[in-house]
Amino acid sequence: MAHVRKIAHPPRQDGSVKVSWRATWTGPDGKRQSKNFARKKEADAWLTEVNAGRVGGSPTMTVADLADQHIRWFDGMVKAGKRAAVSRDGYQYVRSLQLAADPAFANRRLSDLRAPDCQAFLDDLFTRTGSSDQAVRVRRTLVTWCKFAMRKGWLNANPAQPCVVEREAAARDGEPSFELPDKDTLKALLIAAAEGDFPQRDTAVVRLLLFGGFRISELLGLADDAVIIRPKGMTAKVRERLDRRYKTLDTPKTAKSRRDVPLGEAAALAVRAWRLARGPARAFAHRDGQLQTRRVAGRLFPDTRSGEGVWGYNEFMNECWFPLMRRAGLVQMLPDSKGKNRPVLAFGPHMLRHVAVSLWLAQKPQPKVKKVQELIGHATLQMTMDLYGHLWTDEDEDDAIAQASERLIG
């Protein structure tokens, strides 16, 4: 039973007696806990929060202990084939690098952990790294750890949930956060694709990226039988992605990423020509993200050396993208920090994902934001609007609104 009682401490040398108020309650793990306060009002307020389930946790376990417990549990799930190894490595990265950089927070007991503590940790992390994206990922990890602690009875509430990481604005002064290549550059890229040692492959790659808006992980993970040629085009069913680090085939991270992407006749012809040049797609034994070996269908773009298996990201960049950009004249030799010239790409393959959206929005009438979200595979509408909201423009509609508003007054 929770209660507050007055505590009289031993007399001081001057004869005065310090008085405090001790709040005592039962923690989420069933153990009795107590905390001293200078005023009875503060102790009563604390117990009110505890009884409402908004604060309170294990007095012996620290944040670092919680992280270790969660990673140990998650590792067992990976070995059981129920979780991906790359996710475990992400938690381990936060534990060994970001959490270790703040010993005071890492050693804080869960019974004393509050939202302001988590917020201060995230604010300090952002100041230290200068990366809001990294702070967002660490916040997500903290929320996951605290949810795990609640399930285990080590926390009453999730103190990381209310925390906020302020992202930088996607655009400033109405300008987009990225600069799209012009049409001449894109035409040069298509011409260069047809001039290399593997013209069918490179042309298919560029057309799928340029008109389908695929992520690179989705393109490299695309099964050959997931690409269906139709009389007036084709459909690519995105059901798998290739993990960049482990080269494992996994399901898309979100349900919205599982989608059917329609493409036109030129893309379909490019894929048909590539299939003829490549030969049959051969199934192969593959160890997936859950470390389970299974037989999977051949990929649309298999490993170039063996003709089967997966084509890794680094191999794709070295064997396809870099040579392609050089032929298109889109690589500059610029000095690095040591004064040595290094090749610098005008843009990476992910830029073509943005180009694909811009091409969809250049059509009349423009597709609705919900349709673009479905085609691009974003988890939320807000994500689509943050990236591409500046592309939704209709000058005729703007003029009509302006004229109509004037007519209302006469």
mmCIF file of C-alpha atoms in Angstrom, residues 132-372:
data_model
loop_
_atom_site.group_PDB
_atom_site.id
_atom_site.type_symbol
_atom_site.label_atom_id
_atom_site.label_comp_id
_atom_site.label_asym_id
_atom_site.label_seq_id
_atom_site.Cartn_x
_atom_site.Cartn_y
_atom_site.Cartn_z
ATOM 1 C CA SER A 132 18.324 15.021 -36.252
ATOM 2 C CA ASP A 133 17.827 11.777 -38.187
ATOM 3 C CA GLN A 134 20.142 9.944 -35.792
ATOM 4 C CA ALA A 135 18.351 11.447 -32.800
ATOM 5 C CA VAL A 136 15.022 10.265 -34.249
ATOM 6 C CA ARG A 137 16.369 6.712 -34.591
ATOM 7 C CA VAL A 138 17.702 6.746 -31.021
ATOM 8 C CA ARG A 139 14.356 8.018 -29.722
ATOM 9 C CA ARG A 140 12.639 5.140 -31.522
ATOM 10 C CA THR A 141 15.054 2.730 -29.827
ATOM 11 C CA LEU A 142 14.390 4.231 -26.390
ATOM 12 C CA VAL A 143 10.646 3.862 -26.901
ATOM 13 C CA THR A 144 11.141 0.198 -27.857
ATOM 14 C CA TRP A 145 13.328 -0.483 -24.818
ATOM 15 C CA CYS A 146 10.824 1.120 -22.445
ATOM 16 C CA LYS A 147 7.934 -0.853 -23.967
ATOM 17 C CA PHE A 148 9.979 -3.997 -23.368
ATOM 18 C CA ALA A 149 10.537 -2.918 -19.748
ATOM 19 C CA MET A 150 6.797 -2.392 -19.266
ATOM 20 C CA ARG A 151 6.100 -5.910 -20.539
ATOM 21 C CA LYS A 152 8.675 -7.269 -18.108
ATOM 22 C CA GLY A 153 7.306 -5.280 -15.143
ATOM 23 C CA TRP A 154 10.367 -3.035 -14.837
ATOM 24 C CA LEU A 155 8.532 0.198 -15.731
ATOM 25 C CA ASN A 156 5.039 1.484 -15.068
ATOM 26 C CA ALA A 157 5.034 3.864 -18.019
ATOM 27 C CA ASN A 158 7.042 4.725 -21.122
ATOM 28 C CA PRO A 159 8.976 7.932 -20.356
ATOM 29 C CA ALA A 160 10.488 8.069 -23.857
ATOM 30 C CA GLN A 161 7.117 8.204 -25.631
ATOM 31 C CA PRO A 162 6.393 11.932 -25.059
ATOM 32 C CA CYS A 163 9.875 12.976 -26.200
ATOM 33 C CA VAL A 164 10.214 14.957 -29.419
ATOM 34 C CA VAL A 165 13.096 15.435 -31.840
ATOM 35 C CA GLU A 166 12.719 18.550 -33.932
ATOM 36 C CA ARG A 167 13.603 17.739 -37.516
ATOM 37 C CA GLU A 168 15.029 20.328 -39.875
ATOM 38 C CA ALA A 169 12.495 21.691 -42.297
ATOM 39 C CA ALA A 170 12.344 19.721 -45.514
ATOM 40 C CA ALA A 171 12.392 22.963 -47.468
ATOM 41 C CA ARG A 172 13.285 26.567 -46.757
ATOM 42 C CA ASP A 173 11.596 29.617 -48.198
ATOM 43 C CA GLY A 174 9.365 27.382 -50.305
ATOM 44 C CA GLU A 175 12.288 25.740 -52.095
ATOM 45 C CA PRO A 176 12.585 21.932 -52.476
ATOM 46 C CA SER A 177 15.079 20.021 -50.335
ATOM 47 C CA PHE A 178 16.665 18.480 -53.447
ATOM 48 C CA GLU A 179 17.390 19.684 -56.976
ATOM 49 C CA LEU A 180 16.059 17.461 -59.727
ATOM 50 C CA PRO A 181 18.225 16.771 -62.794
ATOM 51 C CA ASP A 182 16.980 18.502 -65.949
ATOM 52 C CA LYS A 183 15.547 16.585 -68.906
ATOM 53 C CA ASP A 184 18.754 16.827 -70.937
ATOM 54 C CA THR A 185 20.664 15.148 -68.113
ATOM 55 C CA LEU A 186 18.111 12.365 -67.893
ATOM 56 C CA LYS A 187 18.217 11.838 -71.658
ATOM 57 C CA ALA A 188 22.020 11.651 -71.473
ATOM 58 C CA LEU A 189 21.666 8.989 -68.791
ATOM 59 C CA LEU A 190 19.383 6.897 -71.003
ATOM 60 C CA ILE A 191 21.753 7.258 -73.959
ATOM 61 C CA ALA A 192 24.738 6.278 -71.802
ATOM 62 C CA ALA A 193 22.867 3.194 -70.560
ATOM 63 C CA ALA A 194 22.668 1.878 -74.128
ATOM 64 C CA GLU A 195 26.375 2.451 -74.822
ATOM 65 C CA GLY A 196 28.094 0.345 -72.152
ATOM 66 C CA ASP A 197 29.223 -3.271 -72.008
ATOM 67 C CA PHE A 198 25.808 -4.337 -70.671
ATOM 68 C CA PRO A 199 23.346 -2.117 -72.568
ATOM 69 C CA GLN A 200 20.258 -4.266 -71.953
ATOM 70 C CA ARG A 201 20.868 -4.493 -68.228
ATOM 71 C CA ASP A 202 21.744 -0.818 -67.744
ATOM 72 C CA THR A 203 18.799 0.362 -69.831
ATOM 73 C CA ALA A 204 16.406 -1.788 -67.806
ATOM 74 C CA VAL A 205 17.897 -0.479 -64.549
ATOM 75 C CA VAL A 206 17.586 3.178 -65.550
ATOM 76 C CA ARG A 207 14.048 2.858 -66.903
ATOM 77 C CA LEU A 208 12.798 1.014 -63.822
ATOM 78 C CA LEU A 209 14.327 3.603 -61.494
ATOM 79 C CA LEU A 210 13.328 6.557 -63.638
ATOM 80 C CA PHE A 211 9.695 5.596 -64.202
ATOM 81 C CA GLY A 212 8.957 3.219 -61.312
ATOM 82 C CA GLY A 213 10.333 5.133 -58.326
ATOM 83 C CA PHE A 214 11.904 2.063 -56.716
ATOM 84 C CA ARG A 215 14.255 2.182 -53.779
ATOM 85 C CA ILE A 216 17.604 0.559 -54.635
ATOM 86 C CA SER A 217 16.949 -2.164 -52.067
ATOM 87 C CA GLU A 218 13.646 -2.913 -53.827
ATOM 88 C CA LEU A 219 15.212 -2.986 -57.287
ATOM 89 C CA LEU A 220 18.001 -5.345 -56.239
ATOM 90 C CA GLY A 221 15.558 -7.525 -54.308
ATOM 91 C CA LEU A 222 13.040 -7.748 -57.156
ATOM 92 C CA ALA A 223 12.272 -11.352 -58.088
ATOM 93 C CA ASP A 224 12.135 -12.122 -61.802
ATOM 94 C CA ASP A 225 8.666 -13.658 -61.518
ATOM 95 C CA ALA A 226 7.438 -10.530 -59.695
ATOM 96 C CA VAL A 227 7.793 -8.552 -62.951
ATOM 97 C CA ILE A 228 4.806 -9.264 -65.189
ATOM 98 C CA ILE A 229 4.815 -8.067 -68.805
ATOM 99 C CA ARG A 230 1.420 -6.916 -70.090
ATOM 100 C CA PRO A 231 0.262 -5.980 -73.621
ATOM 101 C CA LYS A 232 0.750 -2.251 -72.957
ATOM 102 C CA GLY A 233 3.373 -2.194 -70.279
ATOM 103 C CA MET A 234 4.277 -4.134 -67.163
ATOM 104 C CA THR A 235 3.669 -4.435 -63.434
ATOM 105 C CA ALA A 236 6.395 -4.924 -60.828
ATOM 106 C CA LYS A 237 5.215 -6.449 -57.556
ATOM 107 C CA VAL A 238 7.391 -5.188 -54.696
ATOM 108 C CA ARG A 239 7.372 -7.951 -52.100
ATOM 109 C CA GLU A 240 11.039 -8.189 -51.083
ATOM 110 C CA ARG A 241 14.000 -5.914 -50.477
ATOM 111 C CA LEU A 242 17.743 -6.567 -50.313
ATOM 112 C CA ASP A 243 19.477 -5.638 -47.071
ATOM 113 C CA ARG A 244 22.543 -3.605 -47.963
ATOM 114 C CA ARG A 245 24.811 -4.892 -45.189
ATOM 115 C CA TYR A 246 23.951 -8.588 -44.989
ATOM 116 C CA LYS A 247 22.758 -9.111 -48.585
ATOM 117 C CA THR A 248 19.677 -10.848 -47.239
ATOM 118 C CA LEU A 249 16.240 -10.804 -48.822
ATOM 119 C CA ASP A 250 13.640 -9.526 -46.365
ATOM 120 C CA THR A 251 10.070 -8.314 -46.513
ATOM 121 C CA PRO A 252 9.540 -4.550 -46.906
ATOM 122 C CA LYS A 253 9.772 -2.623 -43.648
ATOM 123 C CA THR A 254 6.201 -1.284 -43.852
ATOM 124 C CA ALA A 255 2.944 -2.578 -45.268
ATOM 125 C CA LYS A 256 2.758 0.447 -47.594
ATOM 126 C CA SER A 257 6.059 -0.592 -49.192
ATOM 127 C CA ARG A 258 4.351 -3.758 -50.462
ATOM 128 C CA ARG A 259 2.842 -2.470 -53.668
ATOM 129 C CA ASP A 260 2.285 -3.046 -57.378
ATOM 130 C CA VAL A 261 4.088 -0.517 -59.587
ATOM 131 C CA PRO A 262 2.789 0.010 -63.143
ATOM 132 C CA LEU A 263 5.290 0.906 -65.891
ATOM 133 C CA GLY A 264 4.933 1.739 -69.564
ATOM 134 C CA GLU A 265 5.801 -0.014 -72.809
ATOM 135 C CA ALA A 266 9.377 1.307 -73.054
ATOM 136 C CA ALA A 267 10.215 -0.117 -69.613
ATOM 137 C CA ALA A 268 8.557 -3.413 -70.547
ATOM 138 C CA LEU A 269 10.601 -3.645 -73.769
ATOM 139 C CA ALA A 270 13.793 -2.911 -71.814
ATOM 140 C CA VAL A 271 13.036 -5.679 -69.312
ATOM 141 C CA ARG A 272 12.187 -8.118 -72.118
ATOM 142 C CA ALA A 273 15.476 -7.337 -73.893
ATOM 143 C CA TRP A 274 17.414 -7.781 -70.625
ATOM 144 C CA ARG A 275 15.782 -11.153 -69.967
ATOM 145 C CA LEU A 276 16.752 -12.365 -73.434
ATOM 146 C CA ALA A 277 20.353 -11.240 -72.929
ATOM 147 C CA ARG A 278 20.538 -12.608 -69.386
ATOM 148 C CA GLY A 279 18.939 -16.005 -69.922
ATOM 149 C CA PRO A 280 16.634 -17.863 -67.517
ATOM 150 C CA ALA A 281 16.476 -16.694 -63.913
ATOM 151 C CA ARG A 282 17.732 -19.527 -61.714
ATOM 152 C CA ALA A 283 16.398 -20.224 -58.231
ATOM 153 C CA PHE A 284 19.011 -20.419 -55.491
ATOM 154 C CA ALA A 285 19.499 -21.251 -51.815
ATOM 155 C CA HIS A 286 19.483 -18.085 -49.746
ATOM 156 C CA ARG A 287 19.991 -17.281 -46.059
ATOM 157 C CA ASP A 288 17.463 -14.587 -45.177
ATOM 158 C CA GLY A 289 17.404 -11.889 -42.503
ATOM 159 C CA GLN A 290 16.194 -14.423 -39.911
ATOM 160 C CA LEU A 291 19.290 -16.548 -40.731
ATOM 161 C CA GLN A 292 17.066 -19.249 -42.226
ATOM 162 C CA THR A 293 18.190 -20.965 -45.448
ATOM 163 C CA ARG A 294 15.451 -21.299 -48.045
ATOM 164 C CA ARG A 295 15.054 -21.723 -51.777
ATOM 165 C CA VAL A 296 14.045 -18.495 -53.497
ATOM 166 C CA ALA A 297 13.168 -17.488 -57.036
ATOM 167 C CA GLY A 298 15.825 -15.975 -59.280
ATOM 168 C CA ARG A 299 16.226 -12.192 -59.242
ATOM 169 C CA LEU A 300 15.523 -9.883 -62.147
ATOM 170 C CA PHE A 301 19.068 -8.541 -61.695
ATOM 171 C CA PRO A 302 21.200 -11.434 -60.354
ATOM 172 C CA ASP A 303 24.842 -11.358 -59.347
ATOM 173 C CA THR A 304 26.791 -10.521 -62.518
ATOM 174 C CA ARG A 305 29.621 -12.964 -61.829
ATOM 175 C CA SER A 306 27.658 -16.145 -61.142
ATOM 176 C CA GLY A 307 24.444 -15.317 -62.998
ATOM 177 C CA GLU A 308 22.384 -16.201 -59.925
ATOM 178 C CA GLY A 309 21.941 -15.101 -56.332
ATOM 179 C CA VAL A 310 21.677 -11.439 -55.365
ATOM 180 C CA TRP A 311 23.438 -8.413 -56.794
ATOM 181 C CA GLY A 312 24.868 -6.505 -53.815
ATOM 182 C CA TYR A 313 24.642 -2.734 -53.421
ATOM 183 C CA ASN A 314 28.403 -2.158 -53.649
ATOM 184 C CA GLU A 315 28.632 -4.358 -56.738
ATOM 185 C CA PHE A 316 25.707 -2.478 -58.283
ATOM 186 C CA MET A 317 27.416 0.857 -57.700
ATOM 187 C CA ASN A 318 30.831 -0.286 -58.978
ATOM 188 C CA GLU A 319 29.649 -2.380 -61.914
ATOM 189 C CA CYS A 320 26.675 -0.350 -63.092
ATOM 190 C CA TRP A 321 26.095 3.095 -61.610
ATOM 191 C CA PHE A 322 29.623 4.555 -61.573
ATOM 192 C CA PRO A 323 30.438 3.461 -65.170
ATOM 193 C CA LEU A 324 27.016 4.668 -66.310
ATOM 194 C CA MET A 325 27.478 8.113 -64.769
ATOM 195 C CA ARG A 326 30.984 8.415 -66.273
ATOM 196 C CA ARG A 327 29.672 7.658 -69.765
ATOM 197 C CA ALA A 328 26.957 10.280 -69.257
ATOM 198 C CA GLY A 329 29.555 12.881 -68.212
ATOM 199 C CA LEU A 330 28.074 13.159 -64.707
ATOM 200 C CA VAL A 331 31.219 12.460 -62.676
ATOM 201 C CA GLN A 332 33.643 15.185 -61.571
ATOM 202 C CA MET A 333 37.143 14.754 -60.173
ATOM 203 C CA LEU A 334 37.299 16.956 -57.074
ATOM 204 C CA PRO A 335 39.999 17.222 -54.373
ATOM 205 C CA ASP A 336 39.278 15.656 -51.008
ATOM 206 C CA SER A 337 40.457 16.870 -47.591
ATOM 207 C CA LYS A 338 43.969 15.621 -48.397
ATOM 208 C CA GLY A 339 44.095 17.356 -51.790
ATOM 209 C CA LYS A 340 43.768 14.110 -53.755
ATOM 210 C CA ASN A 341 41.284 14.099 -56.637
ATOM 211 C CA ARG A 342 38.309 11.798 -56.114
ATOM 212 C CA PRO A 343 35.376 10.987 -58.402
ATOM 213 C CA VAL A 344 32.192 12.706 -57.259
ATOM 214 C CA LEU A 345 28.812 11.727 -58.748
ATOM 215 C CA ALA A 346 26.357 14.407 -59.829
ATOM 216 C CA PHE A 347 23.678 12.370 -58.026
ATOM 217 C CA GLY A 348 23.055 8.861 -56.732
ATOM 218 C CA PRO A 349 20.538 6.313 -57.992
ATOM 219 C CA HIS A 350 18.034 7.335 -55.295
ATOM 220 C CA MET A 351 17.598 10.660 -57.113
ATOM 221 C CA LEU A 352 15.698 8.841 -59.856
ATOM 222 C CA ARG A 353 13.049 7.966 -57.259
ATOM 223 C CA HIS A 354 12.388 11.697 -56.856
ATOM 224 C CA VAL A 355 12.428 12.126 -60.633
ATOM 225 C CA ALA A 356 9.763 9.424 -60.982
ATOM 226 C CA VAL A 357 7.439 11.341 -58.660
ATOM 227 C CA SER A 358 8.072 14.582 -60.546
ATOM 228 C CA LEU A 359 7.172 12.841 -63.817
ATOM 229 C CA TRP A 360 3.929 11.537 -62.340
ATOM 230 C CA LEU A 361 3.042 15.020 -61.125
ATOM 231 C CA ALA A 362 3.857 16.579 -64.506
ATOM 232 C CA GLN A 363 0.818 14.815 -65.941
ATOM 233 C CA LYS A 364 -2.546 16.501 -66.362
ATOM 234 C CA PRO A 365 -4.570 16.096 -64.288
ATOM 235 C CA GLN A 366 -2.083 15.616 -61.489
ATOM 236 C CA PRO A 367 -2.552 12.407 -59.466
ATOM 237 C CA LYS A 368 -3.830 12.830 -55.923
ATOM 238 C CA VAL A 369 -1.363 12.683 -53.049
ATOM 239 C CA LYS A 370 -2.877 9.380 -51.859
ATOM 240 C CA LYS A 371 -2.137 7.757 -55.220
ATOM 241 C CA VAL A 372 1.440 9.026 -55.213
#
